């Protein structure tokens, strides 16, 4: 039987490069699809996120058969937002907060550099 020809290292690298380029193209297409979905549905996604903040206990969560705990009116357990809701909300909103903070820091940094450059020219 005839054995297949052994590939040279350059041919193996070329084949691997072609495979990686195809994987990159597929991932890029998926990212483009995701971004177009986000652009088309940004309003409804934002509103659903805000409604989740306002009424965190509504929605598709499964209800369990747990008897309510009697608490005093002033106790922390009776508050509308408890610590777990606050932490989960912060976890969800962290990427948005970071994007806003990052753009503010970049803007501030650019202004500081401009001020520094123009002061050094005078």
PDB file of C-alpha atoms in Angstrom:
ATOM      1  CA  UNK A   1       0.000   0.000   0.000  1.00  0.00           C
ATOM      2  CA  UNK A   2       1.073   3.505  -0.726  1.00  0.00           C
ATOM      3  CA  UNK A   3       1.644   5.641   2.361  1.00  0.00           C
ATOM      4  CA  UNK A   4       0.603   9.294   2.311  1.00  0.00           C
ATOM      5  CA  UNK A   5       3.422  11.757   1.776  1.00  0.00           C
ATOM      6  CA  UNK A   6       4.756  13.283   4.942  1.00  0.00           C
ATOM      7  CA  UNK A   7       4.135  17.012   5.224  1.00  0.00           C
ATOM      8  CA  UNK A   8       6.994  19.400   5.630  1.00  0.00           C
ATOM      9  CA  UNK A   9       6.936  21.744   8.635  1.00  0.00           C
ATOM     10  CA  UNK A  10       6.063  24.650   6.350  1.00  0.00           C
ATOM     11  CA  UNK A  11       3.090  22.739   4.888  1.00  0.00           C
ATOM     12  CA  UNK A  12       1.902  21.846   8.409  1.00  0.00           C
ATOM     13  CA  UNK A  13       2.142  25.503   9.429  1.00  0.00           C
ATOM     14  CA  UNK A  14       0.265  26.589   6.311  1.00  0.00           C
ATOM     15  CA  UNK A  15      -2.491  24.060   6.994  1.00  0.00           C
ATOM     16  CA  UNK A  16      -2.707  25.158  10.633  1.00  0.00           C
ATOM     17  CA  UNK A  17      -2.821  28.802   9.529  1.00  0.00           C
ATOM     18  CA  UNK A  18      -5.722  28.071   7.192  1.00  0.00           C
ATOM     19  CA  UNK A  19      -7.610  26.289   9.968  1.00  0.00           C
ATOM     20  CA  UNK A  20      -7.036  29.176  12.397  1.00  0.00           C
ATOM     21  CA  UNK A  21      -8.100  31.746   9.819  1.00  0.00           C
ATOM     22  CA  UNK A  22     -11.338  29.848   9.251  1.00  0.00           C
ATOM     23  CA  UNK A  23     -11.975  29.630  13.011  1.00  0.00           C
ATOM     24  CA  UNK A  24     -11.334  33.378  13.321  1.00  0.00           C
ATOM     25  CA  UNK A  25     -13.736  34.081  10.467  1.00  0.00           C
ATOM     26  CA  UNK A  26     -16.452  31.983  12.141  1.00  0.00           C
ATOM     27  CA  UNK A  27     -15.934  33.668  15.526  1.00  0.00           C
ATOM     28  CA  UNK A  28     -15.898  37.106  13.912  1.00  0.00           C
ATOM     29  CA  UNK A  29     -19.193  36.338  12.191  1.00  0.00           C
ATOM     30  CA  UNK A  30     -20.702  35.195  15.498  1.00  0.00           C
ATOM     31  CA  UNK A  31     -19.511  38.387  17.211  1.00  0.00           C
ATOM     32  CA  UNK A  32     -20.962  40.491  14.403  1.00  0.00           C
ATOM     33  CA  UNK A  33     -24.277  38.661  14.756  1.00  0.00           C
ATOM     34  CA  UNK A  34     -24.250  39.215  18.521  1.00  0.00           C
ATOM     35  CA  UNK A  35     -23.476  42.922  18.144  1.00  0.00           C
ATOM     36  CA  UNK A  36     -26.173  43.398  15.534  1.00  0.00           C
ATOM     37  CA  UNK A  37     -28.643  41.668  17.873  1.00  0.00           C
ATOM     38  CA  UNK A  38     -27.584  43.995  20.689  1.00  0.00           C
ATOM     39  CA  UNK A  39     -27.944  47.055  18.453  1.00  0.00           C
ATOM     40  CA  UNK A  40     -31.391  46.006  17.266  1.00  0.00           C
ATOM     41  CA  UNK A  41     -32.657  45.134  20.760  1.00  0.00           C
ATOM     42  CA  UNK A  42     -30.769  47.621  22.954  1.00  0.00           C
ATOM     43  CA  UNK A  43     -33.909  49.411  24.093  1.00  0.00           C
ATOM     44  CA  UNK A  44     -35.799  46.321  25.167  1.00  0.00           C
ATOM     45  CA  UNK A  45     -32.705  44.838  26.813  1.00  0.00           C
ATOM     46  CA  UNK A  46     -32.137  48.041  28.765  1.00  0.00           C
ATOM     47  CA  UNK A  47     -35.769  48.212  29.853  1.00  0.00           C
ATOM     48  CA  UNK A  48     -35.787  44.574  30.940  1.00  0.00           C
ATOM     49  CA  UNK A  49     -32.612  45.177  32.935  1.00  0.00           C
ATOM     50  CA  UNK A  50     -34.139  48.209  34.619  1.00  0.00           C
ATOM     51  CA  UNK A  51     -37.344  46.357  35.370  1.00  0.00           C
ATOM     52  CA  UNK A  52     -35.219  43.624  36.947  1.00  0.00           C
ATOM     53  CA  UNK A  53     -33.685  46.279  39.187  1.00  0.00           C
ATOM     54  CA  UNK A  54     -37.025  47.730  40.177  1.00  0.00           C
ATOM     55  CA  UNK A  55     -38.803  44.424  40.755  1.00  0.00           C
ATOM     56  CA  UNK A  56     -36.099  41.778  41.295  1.00  0.00           C
ATOM     57  CA  UNK A  57     -38.444  39.087  42.637  1.00  0.00           C
ATOM     58  CA  UNK A  58     -40.737  38.966  39.600  1.00  0.00           C
ATOM     59  CA  UNK A  59     -40.117  37.101  36.403  1.00  0.00           C
ATOM     60  CA  UNK A  60     -39.341  33.511  35.581  1.00  0.00           C
ATOM     61  CA  UNK A  61     -37.914  32.444  38.908  1.00  0.00           C
ATOM     62  CA  UNK A  62     -39.361  29.260  40.314  1.00  0.00           C
ATOM     63  CA  UNK A  63     -41.361  29.709  43.471  1.00  0.00           C
ATOM     64  CA  UNK A  64     -40.580  27.331  46.285  1.00  0.00           C
ATOM     65  CA  UNK A  65     -42.864  26.289  49.087  1.00  0.00           C
ATOM     66  CA  UNK A  66     -41.207  28.259  51.843  1.00  0.00           C
ATOM     67  CA  UNK A  67     -43.205  29.762  54.669  1.00  0.00           C
ATOM     68  CA  UNK A  68     -42.560  33.469  55.092  1.00  0.00           C
ATOM     69  CA  UNK A  69     -40.496  34.525  58.068  1.00  0.00           C
ATOM     70  CA  UNK A  70     -42.205  36.982  60.389  1.00  0.00           C
ATOM     71  CA  UNK A  71     -40.031  40.035  60.849  1.00  0.00           C
ATOM     72  CA  UNK A  72     -40.362  43.394  62.474  1.00  0.00           C
ATOM     73  CA  UNK A  73     -41.057  46.285  60.144  1.00  0.00           C
ATOM     74  CA  UNK A  74     -37.694  47.931  60.805  1.00  0.00           C
ATOM     75  CA  UNK A  75     -35.577  44.808  60.383  1.00  0.00           C
ATOM     76  CA  UNK A  76     -33.173  44.463  57.437  1.00  0.00           C
ATOM     77  CA  UNK A  77     -34.965  41.342  56.191  1.00  0.00           C
ATOM     78  CA  UNK A  78     -38.108  43.346  55.431  1.00  0.00           C
ATOM     79  CA  UNK A  79     -36.386  45.907  53.212  1.00  0.00           C
ATOM     80  CA  UNK A  80     -37.203  45.988  49.510  1.00  0.00           C
ATOM     81  CA  UNK A  81     -33.601  45.373  48.428  1.00  0.00           C
ATOM     82  CA  UNK A  82     -31.525  43.054  50.538  1.00  0.00           C
ATOM     83  CA  UNK A  83     -27.767  42.564  50.303  1.00  0.00           C
ATOM     84  CA  UNK A  84     -28.027  39.592  47.915  1.00  0.00           C
ATOM     85  CA  UNK A  85     -30.110  41.645  45.467  1.00  0.00           C
ATOM     86  CA  UNK A  86     -27.632  44.489  45.674  1.00  0.00           C
ATOM     87  CA  UNK A  87     -24.677  42.188  45.006  1.00  0.00           C
ATOM     88  CA  UNK A  88     -26.387  40.459  42.082  1.00  0.00           C
ATOM     89  CA  UNK A  89     -27.388  43.808  40.610  1.00  0.00           C
ATOM     90  CA  UNK A  90     -23.845  45.098  40.955  1.00  0.00           C
ATOM     91  CA  UNK A  91     -22.509  41.930  39.330  1.00  0.00           C
ATOM     92  CA  UNK A  92     -24.856  42.376  36.375  1.00  0.00           C
ATOM     93  CA  UNK A  93     -24.187  46.086  35.963  1.00  0.00           C
ATOM     94  CA  UNK A  94     -20.410  45.947  36.487  1.00  0.00           C
ATOM     95  CA  UNK A  95     -19.531  45.710  32.757  1.00  0.00           C
ATOM     96  CA  UNK A  96     -21.703  48.769  32.008  1.00  0.00           C
ATOM     97  CA  UNK A  97     -20.242  50.705  34.925  1.00  0.00           C
ATOM     98  CA  UNK A  98     -16.722  49.779  33.818  1.00  0.00           C
ATOM     99  CA  UNK A  99     -17.372  50.898  30.224  1.00  0.00           C
ATOM    100  CA  UNK A 100     -18.666  54.271  31.425  1.00  0.00           C
ATOM    101  CA  UNK A 101     -15.797  54.729  33.870  1.00  0.00           C
ATOM    102  CA  UNK A 102     -13.254  53.666  31.268  1.00  0.00           C
ATOM    103  CA  UNK A 103     -14.506  56.194  28.705  1.00  0.00           C
ATOM    104  CA  UNK A 104     -14.505  58.925  31.366  1.00  0.00           C
ATOM    105  CA  UNK A 105     -10.927  58.064  32.362  1.00  0.00           C
ATOM    106  CA  UNK A 106      -9.748  58.093  28.751  1.00  0.00           C
ATOM    107  CA  UNK A 107     -11.432  61.447  28.158  1.00  0.00           C
ATOM    108  CA  UNK A 108      -9.920  62.873  31.328  1.00  0.00           C
ATOM    109  CA  UNK A 109      -6.489  61.516  30.401  1.00  0.00           C
ATOM    110  CA  UNK A 110      -6.636  63.021  26.912  1.00  0.00           C
ATOM    111  CA  UNK A 111      -7.599  66.407  28.347  1.00  0.00           C
ATOM    112  CA  UNK A 112      -4.751  66.253  30.856  1.00  0.00           C
ATOM    113  CA  UNK A 113      -2.254  65.389  28.116  1.00  0.00           C
ATOM    114  CA  UNK A 114      -3.544  68.276  25.967  1.00  0.00           C
ATOM    115  CA  UNK A 115      -3.193  70.671  28.894  1.00  0.00           C
ATOM    116  CA  UNK A 116       0.323  69.432  29.591  1.00  0.00           C
ATOM    117  CA  UNK A 117       1.379  69.724  25.943  1.00  0.00           C
ATOM    118  CA  UNK A 118      -0.016  73.211  25.479  1.00  0.00           C
ATOM    119  CA  UNK A 119       1.528  74.425  28.741  1.00  0.00           C
ATOM    120  CA  UNK A 120       4.941  73.145  27.652  1.00  0.00           C
ATOM    121  CA  UNK A 121       4.681  75.010  24.295  1.00  0.00           C
ATOM    122  CA  UNK A 122       4.027  78.365  25.983  1.00  0.00           C
TER     123      UNK A 122
END
